[in-house]
Coordinates of C-alpha atoms and ligand atoms in Angstrom, one line a residue:
X1 CA 137.8 87.8 122.4
X2 CA 135.3 88.4 125.2
X3 CA 131.7 87.6 125.5
X4 CA 129.4 90.0 123.8
X5 CA 127.7 92.1 126.6
X6 CA 126.1 95.4 127.0
X7 CA 125.2 97.7 129.9
X8 CA 123.2 100.8 130.1
X9 CA 123.2 103.9 132.3
X10 CA 121.1 107.0 132.5
X11 CA 118.0 108.5 134.1
X12 CA 114.8 109.5 132.3
X13 CA 115.5 113.2 132.8
X14 CA 119.2 113.0 133.2
X15 CA 121.9 114.1 130.7
X16 CA 121.4 111.1 128.4
X17 CA 121.2 107.4 127.8
X18 CA 124.6 105.7 127.8
X19 CA 125.5 102.2 126.5
X20 CA 128.7 100.2 126.9
X21 CA 129.1 97.2 124.5
X22 CA 132.0 94.8 125.0
X23 CA 133.1 91.9 122.8
X24 CA 132.3 93.3 119.4
X25 CA 134.9 92.1 116.9
X26 CA 137.2 94.5 115.1
X27 CA 136.4 95.6 111.6
X28 CA 132.6 95.7 111.7
X29 CA 131.3 98.5 109.5
X30 CA 128.7 100.4 111.5
X31 CA 125.6 101.6 109.7
X32 CA 124.8 104.7 111.8
X33 CA 121.8 105.3 109.6
X34 CA 120.4 101.9 110.6
X35 CA 120.9 102.6 114.3
X36 CA 119.3 106.1 114.1
X37 CA 116.4 104.6 112.1
X38 CA 115.7 102.1 114.8
X39 CA 115.9 104.9 117.4
X40 CA 113.4 106.9 115.4
X41 CA 111.0 104.0 115.1
X42 CA 111.2 103.5 118.9
X43 CA 110.1 107.1 119.3
X44 CA 107.0 106.6 117.2
X45 CA 103.7 104.7 117.4
X46 CA 100.2 105.5 118.4
X47 CA 99.4 106.7 122.0
X48 CA 102.8 108.3 122.8
X49 CA 102.9 111.3 125.2
X50 CA 104.4 114.7 124.9
X51 CA 108.0 113.6 125.6
X52 CA 108.6 112.2 122.2
X53 CA 108.0 115.6 120.6
X54 CA 110.8 117.0 122.7
X55 CA 113.5 114.3 122.0
X56 CA 115.3 113.5 118.7
X57 CA 117.2 110.4 119.5
X58 CA 120.4 109.9 117.6
X59 CA 123.5 107.9 118.5
X60 CA 126.8 109.6 119.4
X61 CA 129.8 107.2 119.4
X62 CA 132.2 108.0 122.2
X63 CA 134.7 105.1 122.1
X64 CA 135.7 101.9 120.3
X65 CA 134.9 103.2 116.8
X66 CA 137.1 104.8 114.2
X67 CA 135.8 106.0 110.9
X68 CA 132.6 104.1 111.6
X69 CA 134.4 100.8 112.0
X70 CA 134.8 98.9 115.3
X71 CA 138.4 98.7 116.5
X72 CA 137.9 95.7 118.9
X73 CA 137.8 97.9 122.0
X74 CA 134.8 98.6 124.3
X75 CA 132.2 100.7 122.5
X76 CA 130.5 103.5 124.3
X77 CA 127.4 105.2 122.8
X78 CA 125.4 108.2 124.0
X79 CA 122.0 109.4 123.2
X80 CA 121.6 112.9 124.7
X81 CA 118.4 114.0 126.4
X82 CA 116.9 117.3 125.4
X83 CA 114.5 117.2 128.4
X84 CA 117.2 116.9 131.1
X85 CA 116.3 118.5 134.4
X86 CA 117.3 116.0 137.1
X87 CA 119.1 118.6 139.1
X88 CA 116.2 121.0 139.0
X89 CA 114.2 120.0 142.1
X90 CA 111.2 122.0 141.1
X91 CA 110.9 120.4 137.7
X92 CA 111.6 116.9 139.0
X93 CA 109.5 117.1 142.2
X94 CA 109.2 114.4 144.8
X95 CA 106.5 111.8 144.3
X96 CA 105.1 110.4 147.5
X97 CA 102.0 108.5 146.1
X98 CA 103.3 105.4 144.4
X99 CA 101.6 104.3 141.1
X100 CA 100.3 100.7 141.2
X101 CA 102.2 98.7 138.6
X102 CA 105.3 101.0 138.6
X103 CA 108.5 100.5 140.4
X104 CA 107.6 103.4 142.8
X105 CA 106.6 101.5 145.9
X106 CA 109.1 98.7 146.0
X107 CA 111.9 101.0 145.0
X108 CA 111.3 103.7 147.5
X109 CA 111.2 101.2 150.4
X110 CA 114.2 99.4 149.0
X111 CA 116.3 102.6 149.1
X112 CA 114.7 103.8 152.4
X113 CA 113.0 106.9 151.2
X114 CA 109.4 108.1 150.8
X115 CA 110.2 109.9 147.6
X116 CA 109.8 107.6 144.5
X117 CA 111.5 110.1 142.2
X118 CA 115.0 108.5 141.9
X119 CA 113.4 105.0 141.5
X120 CA 111.1 106.2 138.7
X121 CA 113.9 108.0 136.9
X122 CA 115.9 104.9 136.4
X123 CA 113.0 102.5 136.1
X124 CA 111.5 104.7 133.3
X125 CA 111.2 103.2 129.8
X126 CA 113.4 106.0 128.6
X127 CA 116.2 103.4 129.2
X128 CA 114.9 101.3 126.3
X129 CA 116.6 103.9 124.0
X130 CA 119.9 102.4 125.2
X131 CA 118.7 98.9 124.6
X132 CA 117.6 99.7 121.0
X133 CA 121.0 101.3 120.3
X134 CA 122.8 98.2 121.6
X135 CA 120.5 95.9 119.6
X136 CA 120.8 98.0 116.4
X137 CA 124.6 97.8 116.6
X138 CA 124.2 94.0 116.9
X139 CA 121.9 94.1 113.8
X140 CA 124.9 95.6 111.9
X141 CA 126.9 92.5 112.9
X142 CA 124.0 90.1 112.1
X143 CA 123.5 91.6 108.6
X144 CA 127.1 90.7 107.7
X145 CA 126.0 87.1 108.2
X146 CA 122.7 87.4 106.4
X147 CA 120.7 87.4 109.6
X148 CA 117.7 89.8 109.8
X149 CA 115.1 90.6 112.4
X150 CA 111.5 91.7 111.9
X151 CA 109.2 92.9 114.7
X152 CA 105.7 94.2 114.9
X153 CA 102.7 94.5 117.2
X154 CA 100.5 91.4 117.2
X155 CA 97.7 92.5 119.6
X156 CA 96.3 95.4 121.5
X157 CA 93.1 94.8 123.6
X158 CA 91.0 92.4 121.6
X159 CA 92.4 93.6 118.2
X160 CA 94.8 90.9 116.9
X161 CA 96.7 91.0 113.6
X162 CA 95.5 88.1 111.5
X163 CA 98.5 87.2 109.3
X164 CA 101.3 84.7 109.1
X165 CA 105.0 85.7 108.9
X166 CA 107.3 83.4 106.8
X167 CA 110.7 83.6 105.3
X168 CA 109.1 84.2 102.0
X169 CA 106.6 87.0 102.9
X170 CA 108.2 89.0 105.7
X171 CA 109.8 91.6 103.4
X172 CA 106.4 92.4 102.0
X173 CA 105.2 93.2 105.5
X174 CA 107.8 95.9 106.3
X175 CA 106.1 98.6 104.3
X176 CA 102.6 98.1 105.7
X177 CA 104.0 97.9 109.2
X178 CA 106.0 101.1 108.7
X179 CA 102.9 102.9 107.2
X180 CA 100.7 101.8 110.1
X181 CA 100.0 103.7 113.3
X182 CA 100.5 100.9 115.7
X183 CA 103.3 99.0 113.8
X184 CA 100.9 96.2 112.8
X185 CA 101.0 95.3 109.0
X186 CA 97.3 94.1 109.1
X187 CA 95.4 97.3 108.3
X188 CA 92.1 96.3 109.9
X189 CA 93.8 95.2 113.1
X190 CA 95.9 98.4 113.1
X191 CA 92.7 100.5 113.0
X192 CA 91.1 98.4 115.8
X193 CA 94.2 98.8 117.9
X194 CA 94.1 102.6 117.4
X195 CA 90.4 102.6 118.4
X196 CA 91.2 100.7 121.6
X197 CA 94.0 103.1 122.5
X198 CA 91.7 106.1 121.7
X199 CA 89.1 104.6 124.0
X200 CA 91.6 104.3 126.8
X201 CA 92.7 107.9 126.2
X202 CA 89.1 109.1 126.5
X203 CA 88.7 107.1 129.7
X204 CA 92.0 108.5 131.0
X205 CA 93.2 104.9 131.0
X206 CA 96.2 103.1 129.3
X207 CA 96.9 100.1 127.0
X208 CA 99.5 97.3 126.8
X209 CA 99.6 94.5 124.2
X210 CA 101.5 91.7 122.6
X211 CA 104.6 92.2 120.4
X212 CA 106.2 89.6 118.1
X213 CA 109.5 89.2 116.3
X214 CA 111.0 86.8 113.8
X215 CA 114.7 86.2 113.1
X216 CA 115.6 85.0 109.6
X217 CA 118.8 83.5 108.4
X218 CA 120.4 82.2 111.6
X219 CA 122.4 79.1 111.0
X220 CA 121.9 75.8 112.8
X221 CA 123.7 75.5 116.1
X222 CA 123.6 78.9 117.8
X223 CA 123.3 78.5 121.6
X224 CA 124.0 75.3 123.4
X225 CA 122.1 72.6 125.3
X226 CA 125.1 71.9 127.6
X227 CA 124.6 74.7 130.1
X228 CA 121.2 76.1 131.1
X229 CA 122.4 79.7 131.1
X230 CA 123.8 79.4 127.6
X231 CA 120.6 78.1 126.0
X232 CA 119.6 80.7 123.4
X233 CA 115.9 80.5 124.3
X234 CA 116.8 81.2 127.9
X235 CA 119.0 84.1 126.9
X236 CA 116.3 85.6 124.8
X237 CA 113.7 85.2 127.5
X238 CA 116.0 86.9 130.0
X239 CA 116.6 89.8 127.7
X240 CA 112.9 90.2 126.9
X241 CA 111.7 90.0 130.5
X242 CA 114.2 92.7 131.3
X243 CA 112.3 95.2 129.1
X244 CA 110.2 97.6 131.2
X245 CA 106.6 96.5 131.7
X246 CA 107.0 93.1 130.1
X247 CA 105.2 90.3 132.0
X248 CA 105.5 87.3 129.7
X249 CA 107.5 85.8 126.9
X250 CA 106.7 83.0 124.5
X251 CA 108.9 81.1 122.0
X252 CA 107.2 79.7 118.9
X253 CA 103.9 78.1 119.8
X254 CA 104.4 79.3 123.4
X255 CA 102.0 78.4 126.1
X256 CA 99.7 76.5 123.7
X257 CA 102.2 73.6 123.8
X258 CA 100.7 72.6 127.1
X259 CA 97.3 72.0 125.5
X260 CA 98.1 69.8 122.6
X261 CA 99.5 66.2 122.1
X262 CA 103.1 65.9 120.9
X263 CA 102.1 64.9 117.4
X264 CA 100.5 68.3 117.0
X265 CA 103.4 70.2 118.6
X266 CA 106.7 68.8 117.2
X267 CA 107.9 69.9 113.8
X268 CA 108.6 66.9 111.5
X269 CA 112.1 66.9 109.8
X270 CA 112.7 66.8 106.1
X271 CA 115.8 67.2 103.8
X272 CA 116.0 69.0 100.5
X273 CA 119.3 68.5 98.7
X274 CA 118.7 71.6 96.5
X275 CA 118.8 73.8 99.6
X276 CA 122.0 72.4 101.0
X277 CA 123.8 75.6 100.2
X278 CA 121.6 77.8 102.5
X279 CA 122.3 78.3 106.2
X280 CA 119.6 75.7 106.9
X281 CA 122.0 73.2 105.2
X282 CA 118.9 71.7 103.5
X283 CA 117.0 70.7 106.6
X284 CA 113.4 71.8 106.6
X285 CA 110.5 71.3 108.9
X286 CA 106.8 70.6 108.4
X287 CA 105.9 73.5 110.8
X288 CA 107.8 75.8 113.1
X289 CA 106.0 75.4 116.5
X290 CA 109.4 75.3 118.2
X291 CA 110.0 78.9 117.1
X292 CA 113.4 77.9 115.6
X293 CA 114.9 76.7 118.9
X294 CA 115.3 73.1 120.1
X295 CA 117.5 72.2 123.1
X296 CA 118.3 75.9 123.5
X297 CA 119.9 75.9 120.0
X298 CA 118.9 77.3 116.6
X299 CA 117.6 74.6 114.3
X300 CA 117.8 76.6 111.1
X301 CA 114.1 77.7 111.2
X302 CA 113.2 81.3 111.9
X303 CA 113.3 82.2 115.6
X304 CA 109.9 83.4 116.7
X305 CA 109.4 85.4 120.0
X306 CA 106.4 87.0 121.5
X307 CA 106.3 89.3 124.5
X308 CA 103.4 90.6 126.6
X309 CA 103.5 94.2 127.8
X310 CA 101.3 95.4 130.6
X311 CA 99.4 98.8 130.3
X312 CA 101.4 101.9 131.2
X313 CA 101.0 102.4 135.0
X314 CA 100.7 106.2 135.0
X315 CA 96.9 106.7 134.7
X316 CA 95.1 109.9 134.0
X317 CA 92.3 108.7 136.3
X318 CA 94.6 107.4 139.1
X319 CA 94.1 104.2 141.0
X320 CA 93.9 104.0 144.7
X321 CA 97.2 104.2 146.6
X322 CA 98.6 105.7 149.7
X323 CA 100.8 108.7 150.7
X324 CA 104.1 107.2 151.8
X325 CA 104.7 110.0 154.4
X326 CA 101.3 109.7 156.2
X327 CA 100.2 106.1 155.1
X328 CA 96.8 107.7 154.4
X329 CA 94.7 106.6 151.4
X330 CA 95.5 108.8 148.4
X331 CA 95.2 108.8 144.6
X332 CA 98.3 107.5 142.9
X333 CA 100.7 110.3 141.5
X334 CA 100.4 111.4 137.9
X335 CA 103.1 112.7 135.6
X336 CA 103.2 113.3 131.9
X337 CA 103.2 109.9 130.3
X338 CA 102.2 107.7 127.3
X339 CA 98.7 106.1 126.9
X340 CA 100.4 103.3 125.1
X341 CA 104.0 102.5 124.2
X342 CA 103.3 99.1 122.5
X343 CA 104.7 100.1 119.1
X344 CA 107.9 101.3 120.7
X345 CA 108.0 98.0 122.7
X346 CA 107.9 96.0 119.4
X347 CA 111.1 97.9 118.3
X348 CA 112.7 97.4 121.7
X349 CA 112.0 93.6 121.7
X350 CA 113.2 93.2 118.2
X351 CA 116.5 94.8 119.1
X352 CA 116.9 93.0 122.4
X353 CA 116.4 89.7 120.6
X354 CA 118.9 90.8 117.9
X355 CA 121.6 91.4 120.6
X356 CA 121.1 87.9 122.1
X357 CA 121.3 86.2 118.7
X358 CA 124.5 88.2 117.9
X359 CA 126.0 87.1 121.2
X360 CA 125.2 83.4 120.4
X361 CA 126.7 83.8 116.9
X362 CA 130.0 85.2 118.3
X363 CA 130.1 82.4 120.9
X364 CA 129.8 79.9 118.0
X365 CA 132.4 81.6 115.8
X366 CA 135.0 83.0 118.1
X367 CA 137.4 85.4 116.5
X368 CA 138.7 88.8 117.2
X369 CA 138.0 90.4 113.9
X370 CA 135.2 90.3 111.3
X371 CA 137.6 88.6 108.9
X372 CA 138.2 85.8 111.3
X373 CA 134.5 85.5 112.3
X374 CA 133.4 85.3 108.6
X375 CA 136.0 82.7 107.8
X376 CA 134.9 80.6 110.8
X377 CA 131.3 81.0 109.8
X378 CA 131.9 79.7 106.3
X379 CA 134.2 76.9 107.5
X380 CA 131.5 75.7 110.0
X381 CA 128.8 75.6 107.3
X382 CA 131.1 74.0 104.7
X383 CA 132.1 71.3 107.2
X384 CA 128.6 70.6 108.3
X385 CA 127.6 70.1 104.7
X386 CA 130.1 67.3 104.4
X387 CA 128.4 65.3 107.2
X388 CA 128.9 62.4 107.9
X389 CA 132.6 63.1 108.6
X390 CA 135.2 60.4 109.3
X391 CA 135.1 59.9 113.1
X392 CA 138.4 60.8 114.8
Ligands
EPS401 C1 107.9 107.1 131.1 C2 107.3 108.4 131.1 C3 107.3 109.3 130.0 C4 107.6 108.5 128.7 C5 108.9 107.7 129.0 C6 108.6 106.6 129.9 O1 108.4 110.2 130.1 P1 108.2 111.7 130.7 O2 108.0 111.4 132.2 O3 109.5 112.4 130.4 O4 107.0 112.3 130.0 O5 107.7 109.4 127.6 O6 109.4 107.2 127.8 C7 110.4 107.9 127.2 C8 110.9 109.0 127.7 C9 111.0 107.2 126.1 O7 112.0 107.7 125.5 O8 110.4 106.1 125.7 C10 107.9 106.2 132.3 O9 107.5 106.6 133.4 O10 108.4 105.1 132.2

């Protein structure tokens, strides 16, 4: 059994988006419909540009899968691009005027060129297609252990969804989210988000926002406090900050913890014998400000993550920049782009978080096959329920 990892490859206008997943146990039934559903959701949302009308993202399994079950070998997935034209120099022309906020300037200097094209092709958020495919595969694994993830848009501009998400109500929020334009289940906030994005479109400007996701059903003890790089909150933050255009991540109460006394931050502990048979083992908390993670480990409460995405850096009314060849002042380059990709970002973050939780779950359970992992899962919970054990 190896660590669950994924890697991605592919340029925005190259042949396709490729994903290599290692460490998935044998015998996992893959729900291809679930993966394609997540890919489709990522393509949607209000404020998307022309590209999404061209692409129909669906997963093509190349290796590691037989009759839609994992075989324990490395898994390769491909999502082929319809709009591939990387070798056509006329249709992927050089870009010499870097866009503030994009990877253009730093990348072109890093690779010693005045053409930002190759940097922008790989830096493009097209790559998030791959991250969703990897995360959706991880969701298939999580589902087998009763773990589910729910993501949505919390805020765009000043428009903020005014609703709580709990283990009891989240399923009721799926439909309003899926029927909304901006993937926000609060109808009034969704309308206000749309209006803000419209305003930016009229002004030839762009919009970012804040996305949120909740993980339900994770047992106590995923992640570990013993090594900083294995803390699950650290792993989640790493994954989320790796999403294109993300500038911040919060767990639970997030940055507000710095403004309040401990008595208003920490979640008091209770025990309810009648819930001993659930993955929480009967432990409950008066609040969930920790966002389900203490000491880098799950504590049985829902995991709560928020991420802040900056506005798209390709502006219809370009900001001031320079021409890299002449160093003269010039307007930043413009290419077809989105006004807002915040709804897509909520799907991306949800799946990135799912992958990290799946990795921590497999670290806890070990096992080469689903049969072994499930046996270990039940054994761990059954043993934990018997605490206190005789010391050895
Ligand atoms: C992007 C620019 C646009 C977006 C793209 C991200 O692509 P294009 O240059 O082809 O119009 O549509 O996002 C996607 C392709 C996607 O699948 O999300 C950029 O510059 O980052």
